[in-house]
Every structure is written in C-alpha cells, then in structure tokens.
PDB file of C-alpha atoms in Angstrom:
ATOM      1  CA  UNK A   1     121.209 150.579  74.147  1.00  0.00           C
ATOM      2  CA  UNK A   2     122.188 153.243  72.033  1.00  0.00           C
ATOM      3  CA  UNK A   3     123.731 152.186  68.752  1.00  0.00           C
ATOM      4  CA  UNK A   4     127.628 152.729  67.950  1.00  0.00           C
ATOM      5  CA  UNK A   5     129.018 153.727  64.674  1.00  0.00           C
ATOM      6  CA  UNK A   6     132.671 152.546  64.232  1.00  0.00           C
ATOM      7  CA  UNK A   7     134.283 154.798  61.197  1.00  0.00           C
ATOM      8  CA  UNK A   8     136.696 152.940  58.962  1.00  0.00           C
ATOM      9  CA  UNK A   9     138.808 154.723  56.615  1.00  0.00           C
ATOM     10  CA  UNK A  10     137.196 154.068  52.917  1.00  0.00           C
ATOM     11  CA  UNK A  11     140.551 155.336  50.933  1.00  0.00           C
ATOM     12  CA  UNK A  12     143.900 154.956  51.190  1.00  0.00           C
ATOM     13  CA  UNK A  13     146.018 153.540  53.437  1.00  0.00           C
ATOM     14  CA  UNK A  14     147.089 155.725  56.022  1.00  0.00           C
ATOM     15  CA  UNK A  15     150.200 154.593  59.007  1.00  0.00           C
ATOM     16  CA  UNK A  16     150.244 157.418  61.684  1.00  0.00           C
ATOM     17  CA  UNK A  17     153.491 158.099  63.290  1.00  0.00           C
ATOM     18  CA  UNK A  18     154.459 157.272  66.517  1.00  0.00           C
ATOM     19  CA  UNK A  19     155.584 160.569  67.862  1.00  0.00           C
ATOM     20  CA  UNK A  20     152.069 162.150  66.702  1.00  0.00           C
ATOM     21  CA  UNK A  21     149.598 164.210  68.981  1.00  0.00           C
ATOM     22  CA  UNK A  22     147.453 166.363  66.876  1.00  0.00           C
ATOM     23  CA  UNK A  23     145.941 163.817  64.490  1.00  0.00           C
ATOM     24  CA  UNK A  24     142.306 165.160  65.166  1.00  0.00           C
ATOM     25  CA  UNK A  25     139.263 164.670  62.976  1.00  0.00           C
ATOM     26  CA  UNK A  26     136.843 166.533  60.848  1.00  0.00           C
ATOM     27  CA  UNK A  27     132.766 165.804  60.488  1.00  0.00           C
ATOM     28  CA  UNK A  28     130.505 167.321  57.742  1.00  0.00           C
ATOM     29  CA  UNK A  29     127.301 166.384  58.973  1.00  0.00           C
ATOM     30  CA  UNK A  30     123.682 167.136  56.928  1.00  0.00           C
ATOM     31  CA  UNK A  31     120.770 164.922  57.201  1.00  0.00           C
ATOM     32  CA  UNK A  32     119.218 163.329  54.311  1.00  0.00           C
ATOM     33  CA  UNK A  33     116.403 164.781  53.294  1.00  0.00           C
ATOM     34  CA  UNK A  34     118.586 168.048  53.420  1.00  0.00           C
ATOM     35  CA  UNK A  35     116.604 170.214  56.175  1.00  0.00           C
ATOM     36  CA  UNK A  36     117.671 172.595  58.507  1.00  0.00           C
ATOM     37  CA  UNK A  37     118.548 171.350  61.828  1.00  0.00           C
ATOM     38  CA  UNK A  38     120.209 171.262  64.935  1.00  0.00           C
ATOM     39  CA  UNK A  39     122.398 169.297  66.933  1.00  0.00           C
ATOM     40  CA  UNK A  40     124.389 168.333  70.312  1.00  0.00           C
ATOM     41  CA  UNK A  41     128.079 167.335  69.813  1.00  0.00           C
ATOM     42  CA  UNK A  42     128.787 165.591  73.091  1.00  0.00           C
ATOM     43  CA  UNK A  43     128.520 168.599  75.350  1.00  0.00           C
ATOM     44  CA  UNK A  44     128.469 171.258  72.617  1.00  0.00           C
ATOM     45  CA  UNK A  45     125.372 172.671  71.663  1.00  0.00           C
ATOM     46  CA  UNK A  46     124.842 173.781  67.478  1.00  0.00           C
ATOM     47  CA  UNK A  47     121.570 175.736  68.072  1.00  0.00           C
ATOM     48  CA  UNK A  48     121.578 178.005  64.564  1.00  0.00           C
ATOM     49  CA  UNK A  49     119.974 175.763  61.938  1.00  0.00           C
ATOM     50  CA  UNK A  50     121.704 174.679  59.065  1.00  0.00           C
ATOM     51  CA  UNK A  51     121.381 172.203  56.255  1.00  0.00           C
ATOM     52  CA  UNK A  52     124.711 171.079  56.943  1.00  0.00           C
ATOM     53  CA  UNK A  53     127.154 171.040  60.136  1.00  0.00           C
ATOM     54  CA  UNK A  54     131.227 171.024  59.685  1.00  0.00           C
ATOM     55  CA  UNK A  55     132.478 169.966  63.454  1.00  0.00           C
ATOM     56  CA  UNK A  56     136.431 169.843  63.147  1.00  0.00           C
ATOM     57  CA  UNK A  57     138.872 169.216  66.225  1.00  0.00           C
ATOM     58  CA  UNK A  58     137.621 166.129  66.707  1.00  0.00           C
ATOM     59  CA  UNK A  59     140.105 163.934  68.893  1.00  0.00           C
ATOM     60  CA  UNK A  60     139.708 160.234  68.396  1.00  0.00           C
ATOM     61  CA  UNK A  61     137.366 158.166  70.392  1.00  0.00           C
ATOM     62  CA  UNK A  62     133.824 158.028  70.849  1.00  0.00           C
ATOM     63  CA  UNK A  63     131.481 160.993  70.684  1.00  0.00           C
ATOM     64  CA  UNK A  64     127.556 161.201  71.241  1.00  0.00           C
ATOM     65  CA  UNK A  65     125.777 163.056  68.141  1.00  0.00           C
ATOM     66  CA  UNK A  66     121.889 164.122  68.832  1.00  0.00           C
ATOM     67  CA  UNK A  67     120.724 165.886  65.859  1.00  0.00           C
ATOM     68  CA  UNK A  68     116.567 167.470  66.065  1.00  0.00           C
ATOM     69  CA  UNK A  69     114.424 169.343  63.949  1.00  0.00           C
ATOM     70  CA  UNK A  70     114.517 173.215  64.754  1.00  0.00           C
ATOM     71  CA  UNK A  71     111.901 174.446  66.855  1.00  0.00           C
ATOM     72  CA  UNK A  72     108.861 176.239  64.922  1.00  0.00           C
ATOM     73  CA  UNK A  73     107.369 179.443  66.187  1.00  0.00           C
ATOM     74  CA  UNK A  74     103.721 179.520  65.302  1.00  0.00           C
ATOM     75  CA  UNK A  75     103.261 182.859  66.890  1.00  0.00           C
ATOM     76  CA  UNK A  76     101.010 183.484  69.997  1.00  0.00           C
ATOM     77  CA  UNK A  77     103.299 181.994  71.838  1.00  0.00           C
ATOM     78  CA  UNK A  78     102.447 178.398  70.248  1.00  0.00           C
ATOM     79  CA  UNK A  79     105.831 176.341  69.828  1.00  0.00           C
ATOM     80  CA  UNK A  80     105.826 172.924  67.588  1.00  0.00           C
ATOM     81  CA  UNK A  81     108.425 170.452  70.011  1.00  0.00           C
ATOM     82  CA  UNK A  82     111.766 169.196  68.149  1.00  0.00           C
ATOM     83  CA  UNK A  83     111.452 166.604  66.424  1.00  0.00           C
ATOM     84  CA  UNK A  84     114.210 163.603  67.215  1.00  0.00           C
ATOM     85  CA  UNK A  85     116.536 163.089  64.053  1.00  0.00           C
ATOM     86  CA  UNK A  86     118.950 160.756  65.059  1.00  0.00           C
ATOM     87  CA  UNK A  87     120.952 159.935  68.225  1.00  0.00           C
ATOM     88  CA  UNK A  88     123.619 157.439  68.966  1.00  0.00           C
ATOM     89  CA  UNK A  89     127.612 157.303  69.425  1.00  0.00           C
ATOM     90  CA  UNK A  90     129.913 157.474  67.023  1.00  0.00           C
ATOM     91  CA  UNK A  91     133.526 156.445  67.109  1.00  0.00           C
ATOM     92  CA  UNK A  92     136.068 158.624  65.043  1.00  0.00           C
ATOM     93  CA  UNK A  93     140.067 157.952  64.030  1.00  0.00           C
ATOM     94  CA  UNK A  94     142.397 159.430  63.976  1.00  0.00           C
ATOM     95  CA  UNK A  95     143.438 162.156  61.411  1.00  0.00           C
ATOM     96  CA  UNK A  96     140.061 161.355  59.247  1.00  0.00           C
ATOM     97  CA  UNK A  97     137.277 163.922  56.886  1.00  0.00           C
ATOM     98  CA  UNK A  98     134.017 162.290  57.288  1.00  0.00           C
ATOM     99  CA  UNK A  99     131.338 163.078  55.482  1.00  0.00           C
ATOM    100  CA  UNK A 100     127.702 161.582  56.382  1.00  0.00           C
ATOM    101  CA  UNK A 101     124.610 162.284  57.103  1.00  0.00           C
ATOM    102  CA  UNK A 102     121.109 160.736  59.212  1.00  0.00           C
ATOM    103  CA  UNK A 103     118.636 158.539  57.449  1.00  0.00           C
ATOM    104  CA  UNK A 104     116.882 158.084  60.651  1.00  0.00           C
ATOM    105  CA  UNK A 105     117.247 158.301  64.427  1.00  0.00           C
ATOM    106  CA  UNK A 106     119.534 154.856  64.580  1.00  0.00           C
ATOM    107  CA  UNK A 107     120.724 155.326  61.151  1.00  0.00           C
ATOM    108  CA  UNK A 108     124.076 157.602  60.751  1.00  0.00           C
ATOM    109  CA  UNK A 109     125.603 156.999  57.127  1.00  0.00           C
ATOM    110  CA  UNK A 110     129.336 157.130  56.208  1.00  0.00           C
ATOM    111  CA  UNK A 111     129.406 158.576  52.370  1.00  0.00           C
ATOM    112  CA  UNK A 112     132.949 159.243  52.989  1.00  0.00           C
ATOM    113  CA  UNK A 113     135.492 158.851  55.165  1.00  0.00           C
ATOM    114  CA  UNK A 114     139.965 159.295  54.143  1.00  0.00           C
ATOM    115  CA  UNK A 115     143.262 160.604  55.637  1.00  0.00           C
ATOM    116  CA  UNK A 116     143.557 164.600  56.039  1.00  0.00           C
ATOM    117  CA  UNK A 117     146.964 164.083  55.404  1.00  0.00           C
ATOM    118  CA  UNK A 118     147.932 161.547  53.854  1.00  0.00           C
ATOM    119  CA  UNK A 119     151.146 158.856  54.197  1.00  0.00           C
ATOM    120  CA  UNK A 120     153.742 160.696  55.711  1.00  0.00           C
ATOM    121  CA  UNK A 121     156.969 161.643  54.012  1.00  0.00           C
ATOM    122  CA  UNK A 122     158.967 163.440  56.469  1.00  0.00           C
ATOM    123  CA  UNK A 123     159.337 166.767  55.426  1.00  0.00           C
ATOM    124  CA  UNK A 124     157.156 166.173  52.550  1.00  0.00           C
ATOM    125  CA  UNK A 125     155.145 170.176  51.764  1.00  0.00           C
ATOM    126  CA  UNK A 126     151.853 168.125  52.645  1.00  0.00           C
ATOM    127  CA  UNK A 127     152.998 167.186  56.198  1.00  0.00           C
ATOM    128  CA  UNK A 128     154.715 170.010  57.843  1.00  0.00           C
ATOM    129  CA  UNK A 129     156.972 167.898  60.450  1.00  0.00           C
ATOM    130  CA  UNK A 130     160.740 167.820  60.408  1.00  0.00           C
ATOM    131  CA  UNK A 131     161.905 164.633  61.680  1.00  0.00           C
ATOM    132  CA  UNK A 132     165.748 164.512  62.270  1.00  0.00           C
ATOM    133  CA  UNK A 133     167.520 165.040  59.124  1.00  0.00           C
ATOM    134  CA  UNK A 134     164.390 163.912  57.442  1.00  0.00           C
ATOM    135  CA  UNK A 135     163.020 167.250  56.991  1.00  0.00           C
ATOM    136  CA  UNK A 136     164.115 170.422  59.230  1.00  0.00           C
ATOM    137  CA  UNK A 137     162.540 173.923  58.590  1.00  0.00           C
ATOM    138  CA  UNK A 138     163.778 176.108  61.798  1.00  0.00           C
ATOM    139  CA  UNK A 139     165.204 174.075  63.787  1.00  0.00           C
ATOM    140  CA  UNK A 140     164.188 172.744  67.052  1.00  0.00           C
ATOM    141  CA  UNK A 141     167.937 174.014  67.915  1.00  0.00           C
ATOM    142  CA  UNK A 142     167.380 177.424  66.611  1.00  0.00           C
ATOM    143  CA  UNK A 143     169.538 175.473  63.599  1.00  0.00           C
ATOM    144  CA  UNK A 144     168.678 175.754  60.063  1.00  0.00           C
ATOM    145  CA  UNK A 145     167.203 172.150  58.478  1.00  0.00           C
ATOM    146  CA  UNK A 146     168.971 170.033  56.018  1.00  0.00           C
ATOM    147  CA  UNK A 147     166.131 168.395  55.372  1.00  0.00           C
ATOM    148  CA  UNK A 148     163.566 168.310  52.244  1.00  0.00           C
ATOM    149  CA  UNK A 149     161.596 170.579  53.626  1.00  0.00           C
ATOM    150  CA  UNK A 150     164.683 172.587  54.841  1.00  0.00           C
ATOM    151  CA  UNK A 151     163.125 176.052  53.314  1.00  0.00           C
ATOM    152  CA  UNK A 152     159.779 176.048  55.096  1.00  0.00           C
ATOM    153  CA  UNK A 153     157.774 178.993  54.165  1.00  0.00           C
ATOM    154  CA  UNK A 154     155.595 178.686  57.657  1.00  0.00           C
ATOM    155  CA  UNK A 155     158.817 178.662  59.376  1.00  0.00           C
ATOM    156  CA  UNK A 156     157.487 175.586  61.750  1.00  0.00           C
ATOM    157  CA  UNK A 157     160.027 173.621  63.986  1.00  0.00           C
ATOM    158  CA  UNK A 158     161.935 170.677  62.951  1.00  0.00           C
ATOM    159  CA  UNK A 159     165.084 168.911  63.126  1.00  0.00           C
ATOM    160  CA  UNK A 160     168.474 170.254  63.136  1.00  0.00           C
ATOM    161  CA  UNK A 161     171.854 169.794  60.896  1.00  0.00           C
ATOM    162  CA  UNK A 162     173.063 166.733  63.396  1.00  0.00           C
ATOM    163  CA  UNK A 163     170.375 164.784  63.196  1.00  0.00           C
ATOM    164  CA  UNK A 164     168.170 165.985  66.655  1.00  0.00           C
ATOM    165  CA  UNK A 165     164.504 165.554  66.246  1.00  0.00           C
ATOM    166  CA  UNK A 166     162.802 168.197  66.535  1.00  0.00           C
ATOM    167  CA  UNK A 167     158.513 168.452  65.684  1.00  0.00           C
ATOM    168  CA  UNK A 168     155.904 170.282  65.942  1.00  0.00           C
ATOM    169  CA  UNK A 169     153.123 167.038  64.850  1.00  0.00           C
ATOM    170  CA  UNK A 170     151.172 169.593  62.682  1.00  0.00           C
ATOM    171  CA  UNK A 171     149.813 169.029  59.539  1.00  0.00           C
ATOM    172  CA  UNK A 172     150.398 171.650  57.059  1.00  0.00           C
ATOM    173  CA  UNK A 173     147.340 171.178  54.628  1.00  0.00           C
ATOM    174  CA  UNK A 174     146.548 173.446  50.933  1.00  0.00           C
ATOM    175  CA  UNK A 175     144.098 174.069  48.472  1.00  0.00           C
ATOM    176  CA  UNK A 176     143.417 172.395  45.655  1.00  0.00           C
ATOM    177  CA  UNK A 177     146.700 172.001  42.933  1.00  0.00           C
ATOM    178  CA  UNK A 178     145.996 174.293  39.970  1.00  0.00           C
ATOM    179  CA  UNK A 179     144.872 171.049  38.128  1.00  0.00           C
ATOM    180  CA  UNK A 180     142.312 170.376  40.416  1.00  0.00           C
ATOM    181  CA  UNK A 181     141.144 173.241  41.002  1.00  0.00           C
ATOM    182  CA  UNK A 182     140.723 174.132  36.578  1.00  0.00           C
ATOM    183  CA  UNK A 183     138.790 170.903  36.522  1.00  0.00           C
ATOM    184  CA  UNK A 184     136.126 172.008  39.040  1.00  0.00           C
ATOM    185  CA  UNK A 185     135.877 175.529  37.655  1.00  0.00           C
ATOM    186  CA  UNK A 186     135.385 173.895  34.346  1.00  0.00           C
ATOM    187  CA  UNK A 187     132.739 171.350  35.826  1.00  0.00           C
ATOM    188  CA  UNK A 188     131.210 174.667  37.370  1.00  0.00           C
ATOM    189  CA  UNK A 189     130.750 176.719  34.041  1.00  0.00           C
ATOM    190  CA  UNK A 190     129.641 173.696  32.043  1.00  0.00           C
ATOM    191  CA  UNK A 191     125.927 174.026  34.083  1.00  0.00           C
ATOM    192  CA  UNK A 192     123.650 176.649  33.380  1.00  0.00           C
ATOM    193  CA  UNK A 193     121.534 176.976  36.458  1.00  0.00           C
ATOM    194  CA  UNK A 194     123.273 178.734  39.987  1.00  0.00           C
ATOM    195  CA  UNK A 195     121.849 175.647  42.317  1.00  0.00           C
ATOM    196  CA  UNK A 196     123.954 173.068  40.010  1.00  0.00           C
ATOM    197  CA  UNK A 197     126.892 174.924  40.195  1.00  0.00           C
ATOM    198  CA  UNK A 198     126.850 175.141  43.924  1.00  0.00           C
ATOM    199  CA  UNK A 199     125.628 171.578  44.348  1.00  0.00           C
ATOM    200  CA  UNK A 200     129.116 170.789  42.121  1.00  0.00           C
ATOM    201  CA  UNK A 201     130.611 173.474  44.416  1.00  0.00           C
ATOM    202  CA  UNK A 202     129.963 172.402  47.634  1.00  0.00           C
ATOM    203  CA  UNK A 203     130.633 168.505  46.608  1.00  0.00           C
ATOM    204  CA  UNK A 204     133.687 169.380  45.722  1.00  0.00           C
ATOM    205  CA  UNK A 205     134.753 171.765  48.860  1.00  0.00           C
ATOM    206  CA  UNK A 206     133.266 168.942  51.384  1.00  0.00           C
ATOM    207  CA  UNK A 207     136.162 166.688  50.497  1.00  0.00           C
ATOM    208  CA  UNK A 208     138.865 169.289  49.364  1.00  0.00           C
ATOM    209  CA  UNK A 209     140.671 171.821  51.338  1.00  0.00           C
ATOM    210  CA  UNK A 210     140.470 175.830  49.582  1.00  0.00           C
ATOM    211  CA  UNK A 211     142.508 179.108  50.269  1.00  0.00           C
ATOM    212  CA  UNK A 212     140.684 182.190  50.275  1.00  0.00           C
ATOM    213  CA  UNK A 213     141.255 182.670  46.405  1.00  0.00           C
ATOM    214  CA  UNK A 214     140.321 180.073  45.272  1.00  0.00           C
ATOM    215  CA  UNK A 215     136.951 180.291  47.179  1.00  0.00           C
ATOM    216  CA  UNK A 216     136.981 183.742  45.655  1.00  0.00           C
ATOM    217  CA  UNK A 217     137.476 182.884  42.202  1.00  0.00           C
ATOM    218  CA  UNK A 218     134.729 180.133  42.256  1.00  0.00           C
ATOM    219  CA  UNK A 219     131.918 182.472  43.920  1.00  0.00           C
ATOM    220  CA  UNK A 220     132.437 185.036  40.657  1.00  0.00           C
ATOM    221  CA  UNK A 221     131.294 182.003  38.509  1.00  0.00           C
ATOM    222  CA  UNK A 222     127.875 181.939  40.267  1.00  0.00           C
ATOM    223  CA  UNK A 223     125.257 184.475  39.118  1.00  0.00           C
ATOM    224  CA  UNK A 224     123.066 185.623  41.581  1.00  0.00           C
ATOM    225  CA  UNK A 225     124.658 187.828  44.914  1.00  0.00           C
ATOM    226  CA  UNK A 226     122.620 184.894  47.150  1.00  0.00           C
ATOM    227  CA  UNK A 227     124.822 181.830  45.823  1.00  0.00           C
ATOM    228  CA  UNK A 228     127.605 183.571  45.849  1.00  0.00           C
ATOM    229  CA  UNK A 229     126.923 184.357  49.806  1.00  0.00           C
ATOM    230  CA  UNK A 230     125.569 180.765  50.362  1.00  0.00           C
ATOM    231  CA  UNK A 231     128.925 179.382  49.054  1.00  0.00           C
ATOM    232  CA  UNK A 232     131.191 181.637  51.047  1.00  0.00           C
ATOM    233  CA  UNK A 233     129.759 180.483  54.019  1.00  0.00           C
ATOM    234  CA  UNK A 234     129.405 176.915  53.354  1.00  0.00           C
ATOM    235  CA  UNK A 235     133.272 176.778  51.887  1.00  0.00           C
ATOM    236  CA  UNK A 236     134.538 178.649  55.278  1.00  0.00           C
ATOM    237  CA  UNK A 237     134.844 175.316  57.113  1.00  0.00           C
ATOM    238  CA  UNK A 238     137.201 174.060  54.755  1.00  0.00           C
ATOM    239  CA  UNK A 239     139.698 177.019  53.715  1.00  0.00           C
ATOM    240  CA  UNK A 240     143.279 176.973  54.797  1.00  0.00           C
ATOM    241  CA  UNK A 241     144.175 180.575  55.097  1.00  0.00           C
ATOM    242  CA  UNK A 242     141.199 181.681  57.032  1.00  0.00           C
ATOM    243  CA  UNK A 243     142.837 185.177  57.999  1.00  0.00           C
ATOM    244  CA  UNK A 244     142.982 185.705  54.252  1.00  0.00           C
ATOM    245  CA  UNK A 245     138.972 185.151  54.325  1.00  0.00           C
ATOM    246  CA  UNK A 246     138.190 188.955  53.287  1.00  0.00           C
ATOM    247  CA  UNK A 247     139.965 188.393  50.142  1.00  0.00           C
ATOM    248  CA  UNK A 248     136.043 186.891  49.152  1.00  0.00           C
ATOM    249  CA  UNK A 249     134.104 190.220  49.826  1.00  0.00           C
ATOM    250  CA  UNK A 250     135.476 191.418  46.371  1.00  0.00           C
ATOM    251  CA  UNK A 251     133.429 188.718  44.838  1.00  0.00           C
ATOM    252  CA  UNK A 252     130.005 191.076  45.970  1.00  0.00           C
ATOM    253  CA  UNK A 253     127.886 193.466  44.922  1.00  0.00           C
ATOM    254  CA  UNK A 254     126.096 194.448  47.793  1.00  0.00           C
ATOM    255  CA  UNK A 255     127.656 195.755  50.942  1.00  0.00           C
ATOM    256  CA  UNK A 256     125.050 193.853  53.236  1.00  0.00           C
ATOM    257  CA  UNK A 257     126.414 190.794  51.975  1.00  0.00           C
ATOM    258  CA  UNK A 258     129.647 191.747  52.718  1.00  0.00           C
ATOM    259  CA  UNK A 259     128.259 192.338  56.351  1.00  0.00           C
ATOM    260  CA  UNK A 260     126.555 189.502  56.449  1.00  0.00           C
ATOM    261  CA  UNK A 261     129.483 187.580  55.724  1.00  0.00           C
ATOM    262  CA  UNK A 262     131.256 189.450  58.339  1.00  0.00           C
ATOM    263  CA  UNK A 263     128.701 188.274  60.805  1.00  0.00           C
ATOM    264  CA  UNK A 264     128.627 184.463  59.933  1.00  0.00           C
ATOM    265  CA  UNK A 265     132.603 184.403  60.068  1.00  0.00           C
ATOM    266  CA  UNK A 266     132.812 185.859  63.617  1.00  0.00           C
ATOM    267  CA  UNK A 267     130.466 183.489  65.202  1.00  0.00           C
ATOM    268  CA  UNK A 268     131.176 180.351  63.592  1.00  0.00           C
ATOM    269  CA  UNK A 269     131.471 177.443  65.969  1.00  0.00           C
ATOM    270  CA  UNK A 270     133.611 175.012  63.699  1.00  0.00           C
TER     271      UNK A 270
END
C-alpha cells in the first residue's frame, strides 16, 4: 500500500470562511539531490525536465505524485529506462504554499507548508472579498461599498450600502512590501558569485509572491545574461501580475533570451 502524506500547516493559524470556494493550493516540488526530472500529477503529465516543479490550482484532497528520472538518449537508438523517484499520495488543504521535495521513492518531505492568504479581515487589501458592510468594492447590487475595502482598485464584487452580501471568494494576493523586498535585494548584492544570488533569489520567491517589477529589478542584480534568464523563469510561477510579465525582457541583453523567455511563458503548465 502506497504511502499517504497528510500536509499540516507549519505557520500560522489560519480559520477559512464558511462561504469560501476557491481556497486551492500551491506545490513547489524539486527532489533532493536537485536533478532534473519529471513527474505525473494525478492525471497530468510534466514531461519537460526541470530541477524544480510549481503545480498551483490544487483543490484540497488527495492527489497521487509519481516523480522519475528523465529518459537518456544514448544515440543509436539506445534509451536508458526512467528511473522511479518517488510515488505515493499526498493529501493537500486548503488555501496552503507547500514547498518539498523527494528523498526517496516513499519519502516526500514538507520544508514548508502556510496560508496563501492569511486570517481573513473582511475587506482587508490582502483578501479581496466584500462581505456585507464588512468590505464592499462594486457591489454585488451594482451599489458602491461602504466597506474598508470600499475603493477597490480590481473593481471585484462585494457587498452593498444595506448590508447584502455580496463575494466573489477570491484572494487578491501582492508582491513583496517595499521592506521586504529592500531586504532581499540587499541579501542579493551582499554575495559575490551569480549562483548565490539566485540560490538567495529563488529561496526567497518559493515562499513570496512578486509582480513583474520586482522580478525585473532583482534579475539586473545578477551578472551573467544566463541567471538572469534562469531566474525569470523560475520566479514566473509565483508573480501576481503575469500579463505585466514583458516588463522583465528589459532586464536582457540578448534578443534570444528575450525569445526564449517568450517561449517558456507560453507553454508553461503551472
């Protein structure tokens, strides 16, 4: 019998409301010695390699993960067989970023695991639902809120002036607050090498949401055009304003990378 892994959350305490339907879960998945491979998500198939997987849409409940070792072409028509990395069911919350990875093929490891948005004040800017007089933005009336949140930028439904509830159950994430985001840009310039700065990088975009500018204004702190590419496509998973994406192709030299960019943006499977 296949092993299954039952995620807890690890931070925070998190009460989802009752009237929620779109609390759906997030996986950054990499195995541990850090190779390439690829992976089944229940009936989903990952087949491009990669070092690390970021599965989002998750709804909550148990999913099978089967992760292998990419086929190797040895030319002549010789093919090494996939290797088996791990395989087993894992059983995700509600509203959760996990980060793990495989230590073996009945070994999946939780390194993370908290809220994607977190306790929710109606109305608060973090969690985009108006709630009665709680927190309106449009108006599920076609009425303007009174609520907190009664000046929505994104213009999403919510409750009207009497009281009505109207919402929409989405979460409204952002980037990183200026603070933040100064801190790891800091962190970033204090190394001297390109592969510290995007290890610091990419730790810090796993468990953080990014817009597009700040993605772009941390690939101009790498040196080489390569880790500046890597990072761009490893931070895509996690940016909020993905429509804003091009906004990154200033931070190039090289028009291929631009392209190449291009290419990994229009086929990602996230």
């Amino acid at each position: 019998m296949k092993k299954v892994i039952i995620i807890q959350m690890l931070a925070g305490s998190f009460t989802m409301p009752a009237l929620a339907n779109n609390w759906n879960s997030q996986l950054s998945l990499s195995n541990y010695d850090h190779q390439k491979f690829v992976m089944y998500f229940d009936n989903s198939y990952f087949s491009t390699p990669s070092n690390t997987y970021n599965v989002t849409d998750i709804t909550p409940g148990r999913h099978h993960i089967r992760m292998l070792t990419p086929a190797q072409n040895y030319g002549y028509g010789n093919c090494g067989m996939p290797s088996l990395l791990y395989d087993g069911y894992v059983d995700f919350p509600a509203n959760a970023m996990i980060t793990a990875y495989a230590a073996s093929v009945n070994n999946f490891n939780i390194t993370s695991s908290y809220p994607l948005v977190q306790n929710g004040n109606w109305g608060d800017p973090n969690y985009n639902t108006g709630y009665g007089n709680a927190g309106g933005n449009n108006g599920w009336y076609g009425d303007a809120g009174y609520g907190n949140n009664g000046n929505d930028p994104y213009g999403n439904w919510g409750g009207n002036s009497s009281g009505n509830g109207g919402y929409n159950n989405y979460p409204q994430y952002y980037g990183m607050n200026d603070q933040q985001f100064n801190s790891l840009k800091s962190a970033i310039q204090s190394k001297a090498f390109d592969s510290s700065r995007l290890t610091i990088a990419e730790q810090a975009s796993s468990s953080n949401y990014l817009t597009a500018e700040q993605v772009y204004e941390l690939a101009q702190l790498f040196d080489f055009e390569s880790t500046k590419l890597d990072f761009a496509k490893y931070a895509y998973a996690r940016v909020v304003d993905k429509g804003n994406y091009y906004v990154v192709n200033n931070a190039f030299t090289f028009e291929s990378s631009i392209t190449d960019l291009a290419g990994f943006v229009n086929t990602y499977h996230g």
